[in-house]
C-alpha cells in the first residue's frame, strides 16, 4: 500500500515514532496496541479517509484484547495522533483499495480527543469535539480496551449503568442522568427487539439511583404493571378516578362534540357558554373571581345538562335545537355508560384536584417513585383525550409551581407516534399539541420527556429533534432508518449504518446522555422486573389442550361486563 506522499505503507510504519517523550524517541513497547494499523489519507471537518493494512489487521485479529482484535472493522474505534493528543474516531465503512495494493480504504468519523498518558500511551481526560486535526500521512492505531475504559469512564456526573459497550466484554455503558432527562430522550426499535424490556430496565435503574424521583409512565397496553409492582403506583380504569372537570375547553370539545365542519363551531360556542355557566355555580368560583371555560373548577354534570336545556328552551335562538341535542345526547351517553365511570362519575364532583395530582406525580413518593398509568382499559374514542389531560396537568403543574422549590418530573410515553404523529397522520388532537409543547418548553419547567416508539417515521419530526439523547434499537423499516439517521448528530453516522444489523437487546446510543456515541448490549433484566410483553409461543401453546369451555365463559363474561 502507498500513502499519499508515495512512501510505501510499510516504510511509513517503520519510520513512525510509536512513542514520544518530548523530543526524545523511545523504544516502543511490543504489542498490537503500539503499532500502527493504517495511515491517514484525507481529512475533512467531521472525519477522514484512512488506509488500513490488511497484514496488520490480521495480526490484530488474534489479540486477546477484543477491542484490538476487531480493529479495522465497521463500528470499531481507532485513534490517531494529533499534536500531543489522541484523536478517537469510529470506522463508518470500508472498501478495497482499487489501486491494487491489497489494502482497505475506510471512512471514519471523529468522536473526540484526549491527552496521551506519558507512561502507558493510553488516552486520558477524554472530551467531545476536536480542537486539533490530524494531518495526511499520520499513523492510525487500534484503540485498546484500556483506551476505551478511559473514554467511557464516568467524569463525576451522576449516571446509571445499562449495559456493556461493544465490542468489549467488561466496559460498562453509562447514561448521565441529568443530561439524559434534562434534554429529553427517545427510545426507538421495531417490535420484538426488546424495546419494552429496555424501557423497564432504564426506568428501574433511574428509580434505583433516585428513589425520591417522580416518574409517570403512560402504558397503552397494560405491560408495565407487572414490572413495577414493588416500586410503582399502578393506576388504571379501576382506581384512576380522574375527574371530568379537570378537562379544559379543548378537551371537553374532543369528548362532547360529534359534529364536523361549520356545525362544530356552532356546537363549540354553545358548549363554551353552558360550560362557563356550570363552572360558575360552584362556590369556589365566588372566591376566585374570574372564571373561564378552562378553569379547573368542579361542576355538576347535571348542571351542564340543565344549562343546555335552558338555552335550548330560549325562543330567541336561531340555530335550532339540533346542536343542543347533539351535545346533550353525548353527555347522557357518557353519564350512563359504565366504561366511562372512571372519569364521568357523579362521585368525582368533589374538589380532589390536589389529591389527584399527588397520586399521579408521586408527591410524596412513599417509596414508589413511578406511576404506571394503564390506559389499555380506556375506551378508544377518548384515550387520546385522557393522555392529553394527564400530560397537560403535568405541564400546568410545573408552570404554576415555578415560585416553589419543586422537583423535576419525568413523563414517559409509550407508543408515542399515536399521540404526536407527523403531519401526514396529524388529526388535530390536543394530546399532540401538549406533548409538542412539553418537548419544546418542558426543560425550562423541570419536565423531562421520554418517547418510546416502534415507528419513528410516524412521529412528529419537530418533537424527535427536541430529544437530546436518541437510543435506537434495530429498525427493520427503511423509512424508519432514514428518519432516525436524519435526526442523529453527524458524529454518530458511522454507528447508524449498523442499526439494521443490531441483535435483540442491542442499541446505538448517542447525544447528550452519553460521553460519545456507542453501541451497547443491554443488561439482562430480572424476571420479576420485566414487562408482560413477551410474544406468545405458537409451537408450545398449540400443543396444550383442555379447559377451553370454561375459558370461553370467563372471557365472554369479562367482554360483556366491560365492553
XYZ file of C-alpha atoms in Angstrom:
563
model
C 0.000 0.000 0.000
C 1.232 3.510 -0.747
C 0.477 6.656 1.205
C -0.307 9.979 -0.430
C 3.373 11.033 -0.400
C 4.383 7.990 -2.419
C 6.099 6.288 0.515
C 5.190 2.630 0.998
C 2.871 1.918 3.845
C 5.330 -0.475 5.488
C 8.119 2.115 5.221
C 5.799 4.694 6.795
C 5.115 2.373 9.717
C 8.782 1.528 10.212
C 9.678 5.206 10.233
C 6.895 6.225 12.602
C 7.817 7.263 16.184
C 5.498 4.920 18.084
C 6.108 6.620 21.409
C 7.342 10.101 22.014
C 8.747 11.619 25.186
C 9.291 15.262 24.328
C 11.874 15.373 21.532
C 13.407 12.053 22.525
C 12.342 8.977 20.574
C 11.893 5.949 22.851
C 11.757 2.273 22.071
C 8.181 1.159 21.535
C 6.657 -1.475 23.768
C 5.909 -4.512 21.591
C 2.245 -5.270 21.063
C -0.568 -4.637 18.635
C -1.746 -1.579 20.542
C 1.607 0.152 19.973
C 1.982 -0.484 16.268
C 0.111 1.387 13.502
C -2.580 -0.360 11.516
C -3.056 2.336 8.894
C -2.376 5.833 7.661
C -4.473 8.997 7.206
C -5.160 9.907 3.552
C -7.610 12.824 3.588
C -9.105 14.948 6.359
C -12.450 16.790 6.373
C -14.284 18.640 9.122
C -16.152 15.738 10.734
C -13.937 12.813 9.748
C -11.239 11.477 7.473
C -10.301 8.807 4.951
C -7.709 6.272 6.073
C -5.885 3.337 4.507
C -5.677 0.134 6.568
C -3.002 -2.527 6.198
C -4.553 -5.998 5.887
C -1.408 -7.686 7.227
C -1.559 -5.660 10.424
C -5.291 -6.278 10.768
C -4.612 -9.998 10.509
C -2.064 -9.746 13.307
C -4.534 -7.847 15.486
C -7.286 -10.409 14.903
C -5.656 -12.898 17.294
C -5.092 -10.365 20.079
C -6.549 -11.214 23.490
C -7.953 -7.702 23.749
C -11.305 -7.905 21.940
C -11.234 -4.195 21.065
C -7.902 -4.667 19.275
C -8.979 -7.977 17.711
C -11.868 -6.184 15.993
C -9.731 -3.229 14.936
C -10.493 -2.007 11.442
C -13.989 -3.454 11.308
C -17.015 -1.278 10.684
C -18.150 0.168 14.009
C -14.777 -0.284 15.750
C -12.752 2.554 17.243
C -9.310 3.737 16.175
C -7.040 6.533 17.408
C -4.791 8.994 15.615
C -2.051 11.252 16.962
C -2.868 14.968 16.634
C -0.121 17.009 18.260
C 0.093 15.968 21.913
C -3.387 14.467 21.866
C -5.031 11.258 20.771
C -7.959 11.706 18.432
C -10.599 8.960 18.760
C -12.663 8.010 15.708
C -15.156 5.381 14.621
C -14.963 3.434 11.345
C -18.031 4.096 9.227
C -17.420 1.941 6.125
C -14.766 0.059 4.164
C -13.852 -0.629 0.556
C -10.996 -2.326 -1.217
C -8.191 -0.086 -2.415
C -8.663 -0.032 -6.206
C -5.007 0.772 -6.784
C -4.189 -2.913 -6.463
C -2.252 -2.625 -3.195
C -4.471 -5.155 -1.431
C -5.227 -2.620 1.291
C -8.503 -1.271 2.616
C -9.832 2.270 2.365
C -12.130 3.348 5.210
C -14.141 6.429 6.145
C -14.003 7.472 9.804
C -15.987 9.881 11.995
C -14.230 11.833 14.749
C -15.661 11.254 18.239
C -13.420 13.384 20.440
C -9.915 13.753 21.802
C -7.881 13.150 24.909
C -4.372 13.645 26.216
C -1.727 10.961 25.844
C -0.706 9.318 29.106
C 3.091 9.580 29.279
C 3.849 6.158 30.749
C 1.288 3.928 29.058
C 0.428 5.898 25.923
C -3.292 5.478 26.636
C -5.995 8.104 26.210
C -6.850 10.138 29.309
C -9.077 13.139 30.044
C -11.246 12.358 27.048
C -13.667 15.053 25.851
C -16.011 15.536 22.943
C -15.088 17.692 19.973
C -11.908 18.268 18.003
C -9.519 21.162 18.611
C -6.606 19.865 16.528
C -6.947 17.736 13.423
C -4.524 15.075 12.234
C -2.544 15.600 9.053
C -2.471 13.335 5.974
C 0.244 10.775 6.466
C -0.427 10.449 10.196
C -0.439 6.964 11.684
C -3.635 5.144 12.692
C -3.634 2.861 15.761
C -6.136 0.422 17.206
C -7.960 1.687 20.301
C -7.437 -0.817 23.127
C -9.848 -1.741 25.887
C -7.678 0.328 28.234
C -8.233 3.335 25.988
C -11.968 2.734 25.826
C -12.212 2.390 29.601
C -10.821 5.904 29.864
C -13.223 7.151 27.193
C -16.338 5.642 28.754
C -15.347 6.176 32.392
C -17.638 8.447 34.385
C -16.413 12.025 34.687
C -18.064 12.536 38.057
C -21.576 13.312 36.845
C -24.461 11.179 38.165
C -25.043 8.214 35.876
C -26.748 4.835 35.598
C -25.262 1.718 34.025
C -27.462 -0.028 31.477
C -25.223 -2.459 29.605
C -21.843 -3.263 28.076
C -20.066 -1.294 25.356
C -19.489 -3.136 22.084
C -17.022 -4.685 21.239
C -15.715 -5.082 24.808
C -16.739 -7.627 27.406
C -16.394 -5.576 30.572
C -16.644 -1.851 29.813
C -19.889 -0.583 31.267
C -22.194 1.716 29.324
C -23.433 4.599 31.418
C -26.074 7.261 30.844
C -25.707 10.641 32.540
C -28.999 11.159 34.369
C -29.168 14.955 34.277
C -28.238 15.183 30.593
C -30.480 12.251 29.605
C -33.547 13.677 31.316
C -32.800 17.396 31.173
C -32.876 17.412 27.374
C -35.408 14.598 26.760
C -34.755 11.198 25.183
C -36.278 8.883 22.572
C -36.128 5.081 22.613
C -36.755 3.588 19.175
C -36.969 -0.004 17.974
C -39.035 -2.394 15.881
C -41.417 -4.832 17.533
C -39.590 -7.810 19.026
C -36.223 -6.108 19.579
C -36.636 -5.845 23.365
C -37.874 -2.254 23.440
C -40.321 -2.677 26.334
C -37.805 -4.575 28.453
C -35.194 -1.902 27.717
C -37.647 0.808 28.783
C -38.292 -1.060 32.037
C -34.540 -1.533 32.571
C -33.824 2.170 32.164
C -36.687 3.221 34.450
C -35.666 0.696 37.116
C -32.072 1.970 37.072
C -33.246 5.601 37.228
C -35.606 4.833 40.137
C -32.852 2.912 41.970
C -30.481 5.867 41.573
C -33.215 8.366 42.532
C -35.672 6.657 44.903
C -37.329 10.017 45.641
C -37.890 10.718 41.942
C -41.171 11.438 40.180
C -41.823 9.362 37.063
C -45.060 8.947 35.100
C -45.362 6.168 32.539
C -48.267 6.203 30.071
C -48.810 2.486 29.404
C -51.157 1.865 26.433
C -51.063 -1.947 26.571
C -51.000 -2.776 30.285
C -47.470 -4.200 30.030
C -45.648 -2.445 32.843
C -47.816 -3.177 35.893
C -46.028 -6.487 36.448
C -42.606 -4.811 36.106
C -43.155 -2.163 38.802
C -45.370 -3.922 41.302
C -42.892 -3.337 44.163
C -41.805 0.254 43.490
C -44.631 1.736 41.415
C -48.146 3.039 41.942
C -50.398 1.256 39.462
C -53.364 3.258 38.160
C -55.974 2.010 35.676
C -59.683 2.467 34.973
C -60.436 0.678 38.237
C -58.693 3.183 40.520
C -57.642 6.169 38.392
C -60.640 8.331 39.417
C -59.777 11.199 37.087
C -62.364 14.000 37.494
C -64.001 15.074 34.243
C -63.961 18.734 35.292
C -60.142 18.772 35.084
C -60.513 18.861 31.293
C -60.024 22.248 29.667
C -62.394 23.535 26.994
C -60.482 21.990 24.082
C -60.596 18.565 25.738
C -64.308 18.973 26.509
C -64.865 19.605 22.801
C -62.987 16.421 21.855
C -65.199 14.346 24.134
C -68.622 16.003 23.770
C -68.739 17.298 20.200
C -69.557 14.867 17.409
C -70.132 17.298 14.549
C -67.700 18.432 11.844
C -67.152 21.485 9.675
C -69.255 24.616 10.278
C -71.594 22.752 12.628
C -68.718 22.041 15.001
C -68.021 25.726 15.543
C -71.692 26.335 16.346
C -71.658 23.434 18.825
C -68.408 24.702 20.374
C -69.883 28.154 21.002
C -72.904 26.615 22.716
C -70.749 24.303 24.843
C -68.477 27.193 25.886
C -71.417 29.236 27.178
C -73.032 26.344 29.019
C -69.758 25.059 30.497
C -68.867 28.519 31.802
C -72.276 28.789 33.446
C -71.927 25.352 35.058
C -68.448 26.108 36.459
C -69.622 29.480 37.755
C -72.215 27.808 40.023
C -69.522 26.329 42.247
C -68.797 28.241 45.449
C -65.092 28.189 44.508
C -65.922 30.482 41.598
C -67.058 33.193 44.020
C -63.734 33.207 45.881
C -61.668 33.061 42.692
C -63.475 35.884 40.953
C -62.598 35.400 37.296
C -63.732 32.045 35.917
C -63.121 30.801 32.366
C -64.124 27.689 30.470
C -60.602 26.348 31.159
C -60.622 26.941 34.927
C -60.206 23.607 36.783
C -63.270 24.214 38.954
C -65.650 21.328 39.756
C -69.135 21.408 38.268
C -72.073 19.028 38.219
C -72.807 17.132 35.010
C -76.461 17.715 35.830
C -75.813 21.483 35.905
C -74.248 21.334 32.435
C -77.173 19.276 31.159
C -79.703 21.659 32.753
C -77.964 24.667 31.229
C -78.179 23.053 27.790
C -81.922 22.509 28.288
C -82.359 26.092 29.488
C -80.509 27.502 26.474
C -82.399 25.195 24.160
C -85.697 26.497 25.503
C -84.836 30.098 24.713
C -87.125 31.053 21.850
C -84.676 33.689 20.613
C -82.307 31.018 19.393
C -81.916 30.981 15.615
C -79.753 27.912 15.331
C -82.470 25.419 16.177
C -82.341 22.740 18.829
C -80.176 20.238 16.895
C -76.800 21.466 18.267
C -78.095 21.351 21.849
C -79.496 17.865 21.389
C -76.201 16.591 19.925
C -74.249 17.768 22.974
C -76.862 16.631 25.494
C -77.200 13.184 23.914
C -73.418 12.658 24.043
C -73.308 13.899 27.637
C -76.094 11.495 28.664
C -74.242 8.617 26.985
C -71.076 9.363 28.963
C -73.005 9.569 32.251
C -74.756 6.221 31.795
C -72.070 4.140 30.037
C -70.145 2.140 32.704
C -66.963 2.198 30.572
C -66.585 5.923 31.298
C -67.216 5.768 35.049
C -63.509 6.134 35.856
C -63.884 9.720 34.640
C -67.559 10.696 34.216
C -68.952 9.616 37.546
C -71.131 11.693 39.825
C -68.799 10.636 42.655
C -65.957 12.673 41.104
C -67.582 16.063 41.560
C -65.687 16.869 44.766
C -62.641 19.133 44.762
C -59.975 16.388 44.637
C -57.517 18.200 42.377
C -54.694 18.276 44.951
C -55.208 14.614 45.847
C -55.249 13.556 42.186
C -52.056 15.489 41.400
C -50.337 13.961 44.443
C -51.213 10.451 43.280
C -50.050 10.735 39.670
C -46.992 12.912 40.408
C -45.899 10.813 43.418
C -45.845 13.729 45.875
C -44.658 12.353 48.263
C -43.161 9.226 46.716
C -43.952 6.846 49.638
C -41.254 4.513 48.336
C -42.906 4.301 44.925
C -41.321 6.901 42.631
C -43.115 5.813 39.447
C -46.780 5.994 38.440
C -47.797 3.403 35.858
C -50.956 4.748 34.225
C -52.528 1.851 32.327
C -54.847 3.287 29.660
C -55.487 -0.059 27.952
C -58.958 -0.211 29.529
C -59.922 3.319 28.477
C -62.448 3.410 25.592
C -60.549 4.053 22.369
C -62.558 7.165 21.469
C -61.279 9.082 24.496
C -57.838 7.503 25.033
C -56.030 10.402 23.363
C -58.011 12.881 25.452
C -57.148 11.072 28.689
C -53.445 11.129 27.775
C -53.813 14.814 26.845
C -55.343 15.654 30.237
C -52.623 13.784 32.135
C -49.818 15.372 30.092
C -51.305 18.866 30.342
C -51.766 18.543 34.108
C -48.058 17.733 34.404
C -47.139 20.779 32.324
C -49.597 23.129 34.038
C -48.470 21.958 37.468
C -44.833 22.664 36.606
C -45.779 26.051 35.154
C -47.725 27.217 38.212
C -45.131 25.776 40.616
C -42.301 27.996 39.393
C -42.322 30.005 42.624
C -41.976 26.834 44.704
C -38.983 24.562 45.200
C -40.413 21.811 43.032
C -38.880 18.547 41.960
C -38.422 17.620 38.294
C -40.860 15.189 36.675
C -40.180 12.550 34.013
C -43.086 11.772 31.671
C -42.571 8.617 29.591
C -44.958 7.983 26.709
C -45.139 4.523 25.112
C -46.384 4.252 21.516
C -45.537 7.943 21.169
C -46.331 8.011 17.430
C -50.018 7.606 18.361
C -50.047 10.842 20.303
C -47.555 13.093 18.471
C -47.939 11.989 14.850
C -46.315 13.647 11.862
C -48.221 15.984 9.546
C -49.436 13.106 7.385
C -51.208 11.467 10.337
C -51.985 14.594 12.349
C -55.630 14.660 13.455
C -55.830 17.994 15.322
C -55.887 16.233 18.693
C -54.966 18.150 21.828
C -52.521 15.467 23.012
C -50.202 16.161 20.082
C -50.114 19.849 20.900
C -49.461 19.418 24.613
C -46.680 16.846 24.118
C -45.117 19.048 21.444
C -45.165 21.932 23.893
C -43.551 19.802 26.598
C -40.845 18.774 24.110
C -40.112 22.419 23.263
C -40.586 24.115 26.631
C -40.659 21.387 29.283
C -36.991 21.580 30.244
C -37.478 25.189 31.403
C -40.012 23.980 33.968
C -38.276 20.780 35.048
C -40.244 18.334 32.885
C -38.342 15.552 31.135
C -39.987 13.734 28.231
C -39.220 10.164 27.219
C -40.695 8.987 23.901
C -40.855 5.264 23.132
C -41.978 4.153 19.678
C -41.619 1.416 17.083
C -42.444 3.756 14.185
C -40.207 6.838 14.425
C -41.090 7.897 10.864
C -44.713 8.364 12.024
C -43.543 10.615 14.856
C -43.572 14.400 14.524
C -40.111 15.352 13.285
C -40.024 18.532 15.354
C -40.633 16.552 18.551
C -37.917 13.975 17.828
C -35.449 16.769 17.073
C -36.001 18.077 20.625
C -34.720 14.804 22.109
C -31.129 15.342 23.168
C -30.430 11.600 23.516
C -31.535 9.003 20.989
C -31.430 5.291 21.818
C -32.046 3.267 18.680
C -32.513 -0.486 18.662
C -32.914 -2.454 15.432
C -35.244 -0.852 12.901
C -36.431 -3.081 10.075
C -38.239 -0.447 8.038
C -36.057 1.570 5.652
C -38.200 4.683 6.104
C -37.713 4.489 9.876
C -33.958 4.024 9.428
C -33.698 7.058 7.143
C -35.775 9.168 9.532
C -33.567 8.323 12.518
C -30.365 8.927 10.568
C -31.593 12.393 9.641
C -32.231 13.170 13.321
C -28.862 11.895 14.569
C -25.798 14.119 15.038
C -23.094 13.906 12.370
C -20.606 12.109 14.597
C -22.971 9.167 15.080
C -23.491 8.380 11.391
C -20.998 5.521 11.426
C -22.978 3.824 14.191
C -26.295 4.405 12.476
C -25.321 2.323 9.477
C -25.302 -0.708 11.806
C -28.905 -0.222 13.015
C -30.392 -2.874 10.651
C -27.757 -5.376 11.853
C -28.277 -4.963 15.593
C -29.246 -8.009 17.603
C -32.082 -8.069 20.140
C -31.215 -6.063 23.271
C -28.568 -4.118 21.360
C -28.765 -0.430 20.556
C -26.939 2.652 19.378
C -26.886 5.487 21.932
C -25.840 8.994 21.016
C -26.445 12.522 22.213
C -26.251 14.443 25.458
C -26.776 11.469 27.761
C -23.537 9.691 26.852
C -19.870 10.608 26.585
C -19.644 9.538 22.940
C -21.895 7.598 20.543
C -21.706 3.910 21.401
C -23.106 0.516 20.574
C -24.421 -1.173 23.696
C -25.651 -4.602 24.715
C -28.249 -4.077 27.435
C -28.116 -5.928 30.741
C -30.475 -8.828 31.322
C -33.355 -7.676 33.496
C -34.552 -9.864 36.332
C -37.707 -11.816 35.524
C -39.769 -10.082 38.218
C -38.915 -6.650 36.783
C -39.788 -7.372 33.155
C -42.937 -6.073 31.471
C -45.597 -8.504 30.272
C -44.625 -8.052 26.633
C -43.357 -11.485 25.592
C -44.720 -12.799 22.311
C -46.803 -15.985 22.589
C -45.105 -19.231 21.640
C -47.282 -20.799 18.950
C -45.343 -24.067 18.902
C -45.713 -24.549 22.674
C -49.232 -23.222 23.244
C -50.697 -25.130 20.321
C -49.628 -28.390 21.997
C -51.822 -27.688 25.020
C -55.492 -28.636 25.326
C -58.248 -28.713 27.925
C -60.291 -26.084 29.780
C -61.423 -24.258 26.630
C -65.138 -24.234 27.548
C -64.558 -22.690 30.973
C -62.154 -20.130 29.496
C -64.719 -19.084 26.879
C -67.324 -18.490 29.612
C -64.925 -16.297 31.611
C -63.888 -14.361 28.516
C -67.468 -13.712 27.421
C -68.380 -12.545 30.922
C -65.479 -10.056 31.048
C -66.287 -8.959 27.498
C -69.937 -8.205 28.277
C -69.315 -6.522 31.613
C -66.510 -4.259 30.437
C -67.253 -3.595 26.765
